[in-house]
Amino acid sequence: MSITPPTPSPASASVVSLLKEDRVFAPTAAQAASLGGAYCGSLDEYRVQHARSLADPAGFWAEVAADFEWFTPWTSVVEWNCPDAKWFVGATTNICHNAVDRHVLDGHGHEVAIIWEGEPMPNGVPEVRHISYGELLEDVSRCANALKSLGVVKGDVVTLYMGMVPELAVAMLACARIGAAHSVIFGGFPAPAIVDRMLDAASRVIITCDGAWRRGSVVALKQNVDHAIELLAAAGHTVSHSVVLRRTDNDITWNPARDVCWKELNATMSSECECEAMDSEDLLFLLYTSGSTGKPKGIRHSVGGYMVYTAFSAQQTFNLRASCGQVFWCTADIGWVTGHSYIVYGILPNRVPTLMYEGAPNFPGDDRFWEIIARHRVTHLYTAPTAIRAFMKWGDEHPAKHDLSTLKLLGSVGEPINPEAWMWYREHIGHDACPIVDTFWQTETGGHVITPLPCATPTVPGSCTLPFFGIDAAVVDEHGNELPANTGGLLVIRKPWPAMLRGIHGDRARFIDTYWSRVEGMYLAGDGARRDDRGYFWIMGRIDDVINVSGHRLGTMEVESALVSHPAVVEAAVVGMPHDIKGTGIAAFVSLAPTAIASDALKAALREHVAGVLGPIAKPDMIRFTQSLPKTRSGKIMRRLLRDVAAGRDSNQDTTTLEDFAVLAALRGNDE
Ligand code: WTA
């Protein structure tokens, strides 16, 4: 069986042509030395340890978990009853204790936990904060007490809709401390996204900011929350409190019945709050992500397994070492899983300062990133291919004028990285001296599942290389048979791992249907992949109706529903199309109501409409109006054909099932 990726982006297109890729970059002794010494120092060592982690998962993970503090020990390491896994069964702990308290108790309270840089103001000077573990512990404890004072108890879900301010990390840790699960909503999402998520999670408390700075403008977060609360009230759901952190001092409406000022509330709280003893399997957080059907699904992660896996994967993949002058910078927003795992939970337990920034990569200038690296002497940069492609376009001179010599390791995440971008990253940012780790993983996997180890794995541009410890990844056919080298198939994971999702909140059937029914007994990642002769993995793109736009997952159906909710639209079909910077762009084929008039103004209005429902990242890059959509005789929209049309390719596919050949001809002709 061979699987054609549904969205051949520039990245995946080069992946396919990369059957010939033969550039190999072996780790060097100098790199290992600059990283403070290797955890895993050779490919042979990796192979031995990886084999052991699969043969004896209980022994392997017990050893890893012994580096964390547990309030009561586990009775068994793992219990697996497919698709339900339990890790560190019977143990209690608290992730906040392991991320913060432990370091203070060990005498490291004065060391820097979080470095934060705000968006530079018109004078060009950014606000910078260094927060030590000791300060973080006090801030988190106050916030935890504040949440308690609002009636939040263990098991509640607290919604966080904030900008990239340190208080977001504080709020997450405060929830974890008292055993409330958090549900972080990306600040770029509009009110309807808040409504869906708060309803689904039955969440009654939200923490927000008045606004967030982005490219010199204010994103009106509180206004979106107010709107969402009105919509929720209309749906019969009451939000009891909305805690508001002042950041931008924009005008906001204050509703004394439910609005609470973060600063005033926290100021009155004690800076001591005991950590709740959490069962290893208790819910740590919900994080909503797009799927191929319906509304976003709330991915459930539990305390113990997620804690152990994210911190261990961060340590191994980035070769993190405390007290070695390392500064780790993951450029993601905390609204996505990358920020959860590799800004907050995976990094803090390793006692390496984690850098958080507010704003955008190209404001006030195209060199914001390089300025940040030079200013804070960043040693580890973890960013997305879409950003790298943008930097390439903006010009080599921007990184060239800054001192990037502190960098020791580069990481990539979120989408396939095309070899051109990989090589540019290596040369212009890493100055040919830094290992690059291309980490494949998902909201559902909690942490890296396929990734090089920087001092062990020879890297090949465009490949995420080999499975992480404990991960039994394979490329299989529909029956679960492993496929030979260089054959495209389904990416699966055949054994449980500690940070795997524990379900979709409130939807058992969807959990089973999405991940566990297509190939029996195996976790289906939803990506196509192949392995090369070395056994290295090459991700070929999603096999479902999810598209990856600038590293952000979007369900094509979500965009279609958003379009159809506009009165001018009768029917819409959305597919991915190649895009130089975003990897995949959004193409929408729209048939209009008889009264609507096709025009550029309507296209612009539809783009804004989609942004209002799903956020600016979901705006179609191309809209084509069409009389009707090409369908099979059974009425299914022929998406593959639309993808070819969107990509400007001539389709040599069999179109004999087309209901009306004229539709195809019309679509080709009617260009934007
Ligand atoms: C894609 C982000 C290729 C993939 C951490 C996956 C990647 C989806 C890579 C998950 C990579 C992520 N190479 N593709 N290194 N990393 N992906 O849940 O399609 O936002 O299924 O998690 O991003 O996106 P999510």
XYZ file of C-alpha atoms and ligand atoms in Angstrom:
697
model
C 0.000 0.000 0.000
C 1.259 3.436 -0.673
C -0.204 6.566 0.787
C -0.084 9.850 -0.994
C -0.007 12.708 1.440
C -3.236 14.620 1.006
C -1.543 17.977 1.131
C 1.709 17.954 -0.749
C 3.259 21.043 0.761
C 6.704 22.239 -0.343
C 8.004 20.433 2.684
C 6.414 17.097 2.018
C 7.098 17.385 -1.687
C 10.801 17.659 -0.941
C 10.494 14.834 1.540
C 9.325 12.582 -1.254
C 12.136 13.663 -3.537
C 14.471 13.086 -0.642
C 14.648 9.420 -1.288
C 17.992 10.664 -2.588
C 18.966 12.821 0.401
C 22.423 11.690 1.390
C 23.754 14.519 3.531
C 24.473 13.116 6.958
C 25.685 15.167 9.900
C 27.270 13.118 12.621
C 27.365 14.456 16.168
C 30.792 15.700 17.177
C 32.746 15.517 20.400
C 32.928 19.310 20.446
C 29.133 19.548 20.393
C 28.801 17.102 23.264
C 31.380 19.047 25.252
C 29.626 22.344 24.628
C 26.397 20.786 25.886
C 28.070 19.900 29.156
C 28.566 16.227 28.273
C 26.246 13.797 26.526
C 23.438 11.901 28.202
C 23.361 9.481 25.316
C 26.672 9.619 23.490
C 26.421 7.280 20.514
C 24.003 5.632 18.159
C 24.929 2.231 19.576
C 24.153 3.405 23.071
C 20.832 4.787 21.864
C 19.985 1.466 20.228
C 20.790 -0.510 23.361
C 18.784 1.820 25.600
C 15.897 2.034 23.175
C 15.697 -1.750 22.889
C 15.769 -1.982 26.655
C 13.026 0.607 27.038
C 10.776 -1.517 24.823
C 11.727 -4.877 26.303
C 11.408 -3.756 29.914
C 9.284 -0.603 30.055
C 8.583 -1.013 33.755
C 12.272 -1.223 34.639
C 13.249 1.564 32.289
C 10.601 4.061 33.402
C 10.971 3.225 37.080
C 14.594 4.321 36.801
C 13.648 7.542 35.030
C 10.829 8.278 37.483
C 13.170 7.812 40.429
C 14.638 11.229 39.572
C 11.349 12.863 40.549
C 9.865 13.332 43.993
C 6.771 11.299 44.783
C 4.660 11.690 47.896
C 3.754 8.002 47.867
C 5.364 5.349 45.681
C 3.679 3.443 42.851
C 2.492 -0.113 43.173
C 3.059 -0.848 39.502
C 4.782 1.179 36.801
C 2.357 0.558 33.963
C -0.980 -1.112 33.426
C -2.070 -1.427 29.821
C -5.517 -2.343 28.765
C -5.618 -1.015 25.215
C -6.467 1.827 24.714
C -6.268 2.660 28.417
C -2.900 3.140 30.027
C -2.090 3.884 33.635
C 1.410 4.901 34.639
C 2.969 4.922 38.096
C -0.192 3.370 39.418
C -1.105 4.263 42.974
C 1.623 6.892 43.296
C 0.940 10.464 44.333
C 2.963 13.525 43.453
C 2.562 17.086 42.255
C 4.136 18.421 39.061
C 4.424 21.912 40.557
C 6.432 20.480 43.428
C 8.826 18.856 40.952
C 9.047 21.918 38.729
C 9.449 24.561 41.435
C 9.380 23.630 45.153
C 12.000 20.945 44.846
C 14.598 23.385 43.553
C 13.867 25.817 46.361
C 14.096 23.044 48.958
C 17.397 21.951 47.407
C 18.869 25.423 47.883
C 18.473 26.719 44.321
C 15.727 29.218 45.116
C 17.844 32.153 43.908
C 18.463 30.679 40.450
C 16.536 31.920 37.431
C 13.495 29.877 36.498
C 11.833 32.104 33.902
C 13.313 34.825 31.741
C 10.585 36.912 30.208
C 10.878 39.534 27.526
C 7.877 41.698 26.706
C 7.236 43.242 23.344
C 9.495 46.270 22.886
C 7.668 49.564 23.335
C 8.059 52.466 20.847
C 11.359 53.455 22.495
C 12.642 50.047 21.372
C 13.292 48.827 24.881
C 11.601 45.642 25.955
C 10.570 44.976 29.515
C 12.611 42.068 30.851
C 11.946 40.024 33.968
C 14.031 37.339 35.609
C 11.966 35.219 37.970
C 13.792 32.945 40.364
C 12.461 29.618 41.634
C 11.935 31.235 45.009
C 9.876 34.072 43.520
C 8.017 31.668 41.292
C 7.084 29.546 44.288
C 5.651 32.580 46.063
C 3.769 33.813 42.986
C 2.360 30.368 42.291
C 1.341 29.858 45.916
C -0.449 33.214 46.016
C -2.263 32.454 42.802
C -3.159 28.968 44.093
C -4.644 30.527 47.228
C -6.441 33.073 45.074
C -8.049 30.311 43.029
C -9.098 28.555 46.213
C -10.622 31.791 47.493
C -12.770 31.871 44.361
C -14.079 28.430 45.191
C -11.911 26.428 42.799
C -11.368 22.906 44.086
C -9.459 19.844 42.979
C -11.000 18.421 39.818
C -12.380 21.734 38.492
C -11.284 22.990 35.099
C -9.900 26.543 35.032
C -9.729 28.236 31.638
C -6.679 30.368 30.881
C -6.935 32.851 28.021
C -3.931 35.108 28.384
C -1.086 36.568 26.398
C 2.506 35.402 26.713
C 3.147 36.822 30.161
C 4.852 34.993 33.030
C 1.543 35.017 34.913
C 0.265 32.451 32.397
C 2.920 29.985 33.571
C 2.161 31.004 37.159
C -1.541 30.296 36.647
C -0.856 26.885 35.096
C 1.389 25.881 37.967
C -1.109 27.244 40.490
C -3.843 25.057 39.000
C -1.530 22.051 39.073
C -0.626 22.855 42.658
C -4.206 22.654 43.908
C -5.261 19.851 41.569
C -7.450 21.910 39.269
C -6.983 21.073 35.599
C -6.230 23.955 33.278
C -7.497 24.451 29.796
C -5.313 27.009 28.052
C -6.866 28.719 25.046
C -4.547 30.351 22.534
C -4.944 34.152 22.740
C -5.329 34.341 18.946
C -8.661 32.539 19.102
C -11.892 34.539 19.008
C -14.863 34.324 21.401
C -16.587 31.274 19.832
C -13.507 29.158 20.594
C -13.754 30.169 24.265
C -17.441 29.295 24.301
C -16.951 25.815 22.844
C -14.098 24.963 25.160
C -15.628 26.294 28.385
C -18.876 24.488 27.657
C -17.160 21.236 26.814
C -15.044 21.383 29.970
C -17.879 22.742 32.160
C -15.398 25.400 33.227
C -16.720 28.265 35.357
C -13.579 30.269 36.091
C -11.441 31.997 33.489
C -8.213 33.911 33.906
C -7.461 36.484 31.252
C -5.569 39.719 30.579
C -7.003 43.073 29.611
C -5.033 42.713 26.397
C -1.884 41.304 24.857
C 0.765 43.170 22.893
C 1.339 42.005 19.358
C 3.223 44.064 16.763
C 2.523 47.273 18.595
C -1.223 46.681 18.825
C -3.401 45.365 21.578
C -5.233 42.084 21.169
C -8.405 42.710 23.186
C -8.511 39.528 25.242
C -10.898 40.721 27.958
C -13.349 41.960 25.345
C -13.395 38.492 23.757
C -13.954 36.937 27.167
C -16.861 39.302 27.879
C -18.411 38.384 24.564
C -17.871 34.675 25.231
C -19.443 34.941 28.679
C -22.559 36.521 27.140
C -22.799 33.730 24.593
C -22.279 31.164 27.345
C -25.003 32.731 29.462
C -27.355 32.480 26.485
C -26.471 28.797 26.345
C -27.312 28.442 30.041
C -23.741 28.253 31.288
C -22.659 30.673 34.006
C -19.077 31.804 34.379
C -18.683 32.633 38.049
C -15.395 34.549 37.925
C -13.151 36.120 35.373
C -9.795 37.080 36.830
C -8.177 39.894 34.874
C -4.478 40.652 34.771
C -3.666 44.188 33.668
C -1.038 44.132 30.933
C -1.857 46.691 28.245
C -4.077 49.122 30.196
C -6.549 49.284 27.322
C -10.119 50.277 28.012
C -12.125 47.389 29.343
C -15.616 47.006 30.708
C -15.646 45.937 34.313
C -18.401 43.748 35.628
C -18.043 43.771 39.430
C -20.293 40.733 39.785
C -17.743 38.450 38.213
C -14.568 40.366 37.298
C -11.699 40.118 39.747
C -8.420 42.022 39.513
C -5.472 39.594 39.472
C -3.079 41.985 41.173
C -5.452 43.046 43.941
C -6.565 39.505 44.641
C -3.069 38.025 44.695
C -1.733 40.835 46.858
C -4.013 39.779 49.691
C -3.038 36.118 49.534
C -0.559 34.174 51.588
C 2.581 33.068 49.751
C 2.310 29.660 51.303
C 0.116 26.951 49.894
C 0.680 23.279 50.243
C 0.807 21.126 47.114
C -2.151 18.825 46.702
C -1.140 15.157 46.606
C -2.283 14.180 43.147
C -2.851 10.648 42.031
C -0.540 9.906 39.123
C -3.571 9.377 36.894
C -5.471 12.519 37.962
C -6.166 15.012 35.184
C -3.410 17.616 34.797
C -4.830 19.550 31.868
C -7.093 19.632 28.877
C -5.794 21.012 25.628
C -8.115 21.344 22.671
C -6.898 20.418 19.229
C -8.511 20.152 15.826
C -9.611 16.855 14.388
C -11.005 15.842 11.052
C -14.606 16.022 12.193
C -16.663 18.188 14.479
C -15.441 20.559 17.110
C -11.953 20.560 18.590
C -11.366 17.725 20.989
C -10.179 18.149 24.552
C -7.059 16.023 24.881
C -6.630 14.755 28.432
C -3.199 14.508 30.030
C -2.563 13.088 33.460
C -0.099 14.117 36.147
C 2.513 11.410 36.642
C 3.222 10.062 33.186
C 3.208 13.498 31.567
C 5.516 14.886 34.245
C 8.096 12.134 33.851
C 7.971 11.961 30.082
C 8.100 15.678 29.256
C 10.973 16.437 31.620
C 12.912 13.340 30.582
C 12.383 13.948 26.861
C 13.461 17.576 27.304
C 16.574 16.460 29.141
C 17.532 13.866 26.535
C 16.500 15.626 23.329
C 17.999 18.969 24.296
C 20.746 17.596 26.515
C 19.673 19.934 29.314
C 21.981 20.369 32.282
C 21.438 22.544 35.315
C 24.210 24.907 36.450
C 25.880 24.887 33.020
C 24.851 28.338 31.850
C 22.169 26.961 29.564
C 19.217 29.143 28.571
C 16.402 27.350 26.788
C 14.118 29.199 24.412
C 11.077 27.607 22.875
C 9.417 30.247 20.695
C 5.957 28.652 20.680
C 2.927 30.168 22.343
C 1.846 28.422 25.518
C -1.589 28.074 23.919
C -0.216 25.087 22.001
C 1.155 21.843 23.357
C 4.707 22.827 22.437
C 4.500 25.659 24.949
C 2.924 23.474 27.623
C 5.576 20.787 27.382
C 8.704 22.691 26.392
C 8.276 26.134 27.916
C 6.770 25.080 31.219
C 6.430 21.477 32.347
C 9.373 19.785 30.625
C 11.924 22.526 31.230
C 11.399 23.738 34.815
C 12.081 20.336 36.444
C 15.457 20.319 34.648
C 16.444 23.540 36.402
C 17.457 25.298 33.186
C 16.087 28.836 32.732
C 13.189 28.892 30.278
C 12.703 31.982 28.163
C 9.255 33.273 27.284
C 8.682 36.121 24.891
C 5.712 38.292 24.079
C 5.082 39.624 20.588
C 6.096 38.465 17.144
C 9.276 37.469 15.279
C 9.156 40.532 13.018
C 8.361 43.365 15.397
C 9.831 45.917 15.895
C 12.224 44.480 13.293
C 12.842 41.286 11.362
C 15.665 40.516 13.764
C 13.657 40.256 16.997
C 14.676 36.619 17.528
C 18.359 37.261 16.991
C 18.252 40.230 19.318
C 16.645 38.064 22.001
C 19.266 35.357 21.574
C 22.106 37.845 21.869
C 20.543 39.734 24.793
C 19.800 36.671 26.902
C 22.689 34.488 25.755
C 20.317 31.776 24.629
C 21.950 28.362 24.240
C 18.986 26.342 22.939
C 16.562 27.575 20.274
C 13.440 25.532 19.552
C 11.237 26.914 16.776
C 9.056 25.954 13.824
C 9.885 25.461 10.126
C 7.362 28.128 9.153
C 9.366 30.675 11.152
C 12.622 29.455 9.621
C 11.214 29.832 6.113
C 10.100 33.373 6.963
C 13.588 34.226 8.268
C 15.093 32.910 5.034
C 12.811 35.205 3.091
C 13.523 38.235 5.268
C 17.230 37.912 4.533
C 20.477 36.503 5.917
C 21.637 39.937 7.044
C 19.315 39.936 10.067
C 20.851 37.001 11.942
C 24.287 37.986 10.624
C 24.352 41.265 12.531
C 23.794 39.661 15.950
C 25.993 37.580 18.180
C 24.539 34.085 18.040
C 27.681 32.403 19.308
C 26.022 31.260 22.546
C 23.788 28.819 20.627
C 24.643 25.182 21.181
C 21.570 23.358 19.926
C 18.741 24.039 17.487
C 15.348 22.373 17.441
C 12.458 22.212 15.005
C 8.856 21.244 15.651
C 5.352 21.388 14.308
C 5.564 20.345 10.678
C 7.958 18.652 8.298
C 11.045 20.775 7.772
C 12.159 20.996 4.176
C 15.883 20.311 3.674
C 16.515 23.815 2.323
C 15.201 25.330 5.553
C 17.105 22.748 7.613
C 20.385 23.655 5.875
C 19.757 27.382 6.219
C 19.026 26.931 9.925
C 22.219 24.961 10.373
C 24.360 27.422 8.475
C 22.955 30.852 9.290
C 21.763 30.298 12.842
C 23.897 27.402 14.044
C 27.037 28.447 12.114
C 27.511 24.774 11.198
C 28.343 23.996 14.819
C 25.000 23.127 16.436
C 23.184 19.828 16.249
C 19.617 20.141 14.925
C 16.873 18.084 16.515
C 13.780 17.778 14.316
C 11.243 16.583 16.858
C 8.065 14.873 15.721
C 5.205 14.741 18.191
C 1.623 15.795 18.796
C -0.744 17.255 21.357
C -1.793 13.667 21.973
C 1.704 12.308 22.557
C 2.509 14.922 25.239
C 6.200 14.970 24.317
C 8.661 14.083 21.543
C 8.090 10.651 20.070
C 10.433 10.615 17.085
C 13.551 12.713 17.383
C 17.319 12.664 17.123
C 19.335 12.759 20.334
C 21.862 15.543 19.838
C 25.033 13.696 20.794
C 24.001 10.293 19.468
C 21.981 10.440 16.273
C 23.526 11.381 12.930
C 20.993 13.729 11.328
C 19.733 13.900 7.770
C 17.987 17.133 6.699
C 14.240 16.576 6.582
C 14.081 13.404 8.681
C 12.987 13.313 12.307
C 15.148 10.157 12.503
C 14.412 7.592 15.243
C 11.885 6.857 18.000
C 12.458 8.225 21.464
C 12.957 5.852 24.403
C 9.864 3.800 25.122
C 8.309 4.579 21.743
C 7.546 1.636 19.510
C 6.859 3.623 16.339
C 6.259 1.876 13.037
C 4.994 2.443 9.525
C 2.269 -0.079 8.798
C -0.533 -0.939 6.399
C -4.217 -1.003 7.358
C -3.770 -4.438 8.922
C -0.921 -3.374 11.134
C 1.779 -5.118 9.096
C 5.053 -3.269 9.124
C 5.994 -2.033 5.666
C 9.381 -2.420 3.998
C 11.802 0.499 3.753
C 10.852 3.416 1.521
C 7.183 2.507 1.417
C 4.649 5.058 2.566
C 2.138 3.951 5.177
C 0.417 4.814 8.429
C 2.456 6.058 11.345
C 1.524 4.141 14.498
C 2.835 3.598 18.005
C 2.393 0.030 19.176
C 3.043 0.276 22.894
C 1.866 2.704 25.580
C 4.162 5.519 26.711
C 3.877 7.623 29.873
C 2.709 10.924 28.306
C 0.146 9.434 25.946
C -3.278 11.048 25.982
C -5.690 9.482 28.428
C -8.722 10.239 26.317
C -10.815 12.925 24.668
C -12.724 14.818 27.324
C -16.295 13.564 27.448
C -16.084 11.550 24.237
C -14.959 7.989 24.629
C -16.358 6.934 21.258
C -14.415 9.617 19.422
C -11.231 8.676 21.293
C -11.535 5.083 20.141
C -12.674 5.968 16.681
C -9.925 8.534 16.014
C -6.911 6.754 17.386
C -7.626 3.095 17.973
C -9.966 1.671 15.390
C -8.269 1.945 12.026
C -5.366 -0.332 12.942
C -6.309 -2.637 15.742
C -4.360 -2.359 18.970
C -2.146 0.510 17.786
C -2.183 4.261 18.321
C -2.822 5.947 14.971
C -0.966 9.252 14.780
C -2.906 10.518 11.759
C 0.261 11.124 9.738
C 1.611 9.277 6.747
C 5.268 8.279 6.991
C 7.957 6.092 5.552
C 11.250 4.782 6.862
C 14.414 4.905 4.777
C 17.159 2.309 4.503
C 18.663 3.526 7.774
C 15.329 3.065 9.516
C 14.899 6.838 9.776
C 11.368 8.200 9.732
C 10.168 10.733 7.153
C 6.821 12.313 7.951
C 4.751 12.726 4.793
C 1.857 14.795 6.128
C -1.592 14.216 7.572
C -3.735 11.394 6.273
C -6.965 12.861 7.625
C -8.779 16.091 6.932
C -6.494 18.027 9.191
C -4.181 20.579 7.643
C -1.093 21.966 9.231
C -0.951 25.708 8.625
C 2.265 27.274 9.926
C 2.525 24.374 12.336
C -1.035 24.890 13.611
C -3.550 22.131 13.229
C -6.845 23.007 11.595
C -9.683 20.733 10.599
C -10.831 21.477 7.061
C -14.374 20.883 8.289
C -14.041 23.626 10.876
C -13.146 26.110 8.154
C -15.971 24.803 5.953
C -18.521 25.225 8.756
C -17.233 28.727 9.411
C -17.676 29.618 5.727
C -21.140 28.101 5.516
C -22.220 30.094 8.564
C -21.931 33.208 6.362
C -25.271 34.043 4.701
C -23.732 34.351 1.220
C -22.372 30.797 1.255
C -24.331 27.693 0.358
C -21.573 25.128 0.259
C -17.842 25.124 0.829
C -14.973 22.712 0.456
C -11.612 23.448 2.031
C -8.313 21.784 1.192
C -4.641 22.455 1.819
C -2.410 23.945 -0.849
C 1.348 24.443 -1.023
C 2.504 27.678 0.573
C 6.094 28.925 0.621
C 6.099 30.139 4.199
C 3.203 28.419 5.926
C 4.015 24.996 4.495
C 0.340 24.497 3.851
C -2.083 27.264 3.001
C -5.874 27.105 2.979
C -7.812 26.929 -0.277
C -11.576 27.317 -0.130
C -13.999 26.472 -2.917
C -17.254 28.218 -2.277
C -20.617 28.132 -3.962
C -22.750 31.155 -3.307
C -26.379 31.759 -2.567
C -28.284 32.964 -5.680
C -28.608 36.436 -4.197
C -24.900 36.832 -3.431
C -22.581 38.543 -5.864
C -19.142 37.094 -6.417
C -16.593 39.832 -5.879
C -13.237 40.540 -4.299
C -15.080 42.424 -1.581
C -17.031 39.279 -0.746
C -13.816 37.258 -0.670
C -12.381 39.726 1.823
C -15.580 39.602 3.881
C -15.477 35.799 3.971
C -11.875 35.836 5.120
C -12.778 38.190 7.957
C -15.806 36.082 8.798
C -13.660 32.949 9.156
C -11.198 34.893 11.311
C -14.084 35.921 13.545
C -15.157 32.321 14.084
C -11.838 30.481 14.187
C -9.142 33.133 14.469
C -6.820 34.782 11.935
C -4.770 31.618 11.371
C -7.795 30.045 9.677
C -8.243 32.754 7.023
C -8.275 31.124 3.587
C -5.270 32.032 1.449
C -7.290 31.493 -1.690
C -11.015 31.552 -2.297
C -12.601 30.398 -5.533
C -16.250 30.819 -6.275
C -17.869 27.972 -8.129
C -21.353 27.034 -9.284
C -21.084 23.637 -7.658
C -18.439 21.386 -6.191
C -17.133 18.282 -7.926
C -18.718 15.242 -6.336
C -18.722 11.536 -6.860
C -21.985 9.905 -7.838
C -22.525 9.066 -4.203
C -22.281 12.755 -3.332
C -18.807 12.890 -1.764
C -16.781 15.988 -2.512
C -13.716 15.009 -4.541
C -11.119 16.561 -2.325
C -8.109 15.133 -4.034
C -9.210 16.761 -7.209
C -9.707 20.073 -5.455
C -6.226 19.775 -3.962
C -4.811 19.401 -7.434
C -6.775 22.375 -8.640
C -5.609 24.431 -5.652
C -2.002 23.421 -6.229
C -2.336 24.375 -9.886
C -1.486 20.827 -10.923
C -3.061 19.080 -13.813
C -4.907 16.135 -12.490
C -4.338 12.897 -14.283
C -6.573 11.171 -11.807
C -9.492 9.147 -12.882
C -12.419 11.496 -12.989
C -14.964 9.096 -14.364
C -16.835 9.211 -11.077
C -17.281 12.948 -11.429
C -20.872 13.973 -11.413
C -20.217 16.772 -13.835
C -16.985 17.221 -15.756
C -17.870 20.811 -16.492
C -17.474 21.673 -12.825
C -13.821 20.723 -12.927
C -13.174 22.742 -16.064
C -14.881 25.743 -14.509
C -12.810 25.492 -11.318
C -9.583 25.443 -13.269
C -10.590 28.534 -15.240
C -11.912 30.610 -12.372
C -8.687 31.693 -10.771
C -8.390 34.230 -8.019
C 2.889 17.710 12.604
C 2.721 19.886 17.692
C 6.720 16.614 10.731
C 2.295 16.327 12.389
C 3.898 19.372 18.519
C 1.583 16.069 13.696
C 5.355 17.321 12.420
C 1.046 17.435 14.027
C 6.467 17.500 13.281
C 0.830 17.626 15.511
C 7.767 17.217 12.738
C 4.665 17.998 14.372
N 7.837 16.769 11.472
N 5.486 16.877 11.162
N 8.885 17.391 13.444
N 6.012 17.916 14.474
N 4.261 17.659 13.139
O -0.752 18.504 17.928
O 1.391 16.391 11.314
O -0.096 20.852 17.235
O 0.562 15.105 13.596
O 1.580 19.171 18.024
O 2.042 18.338 13.559
O 0.459 18.952 15.791
P 0.232 19.419 17.291
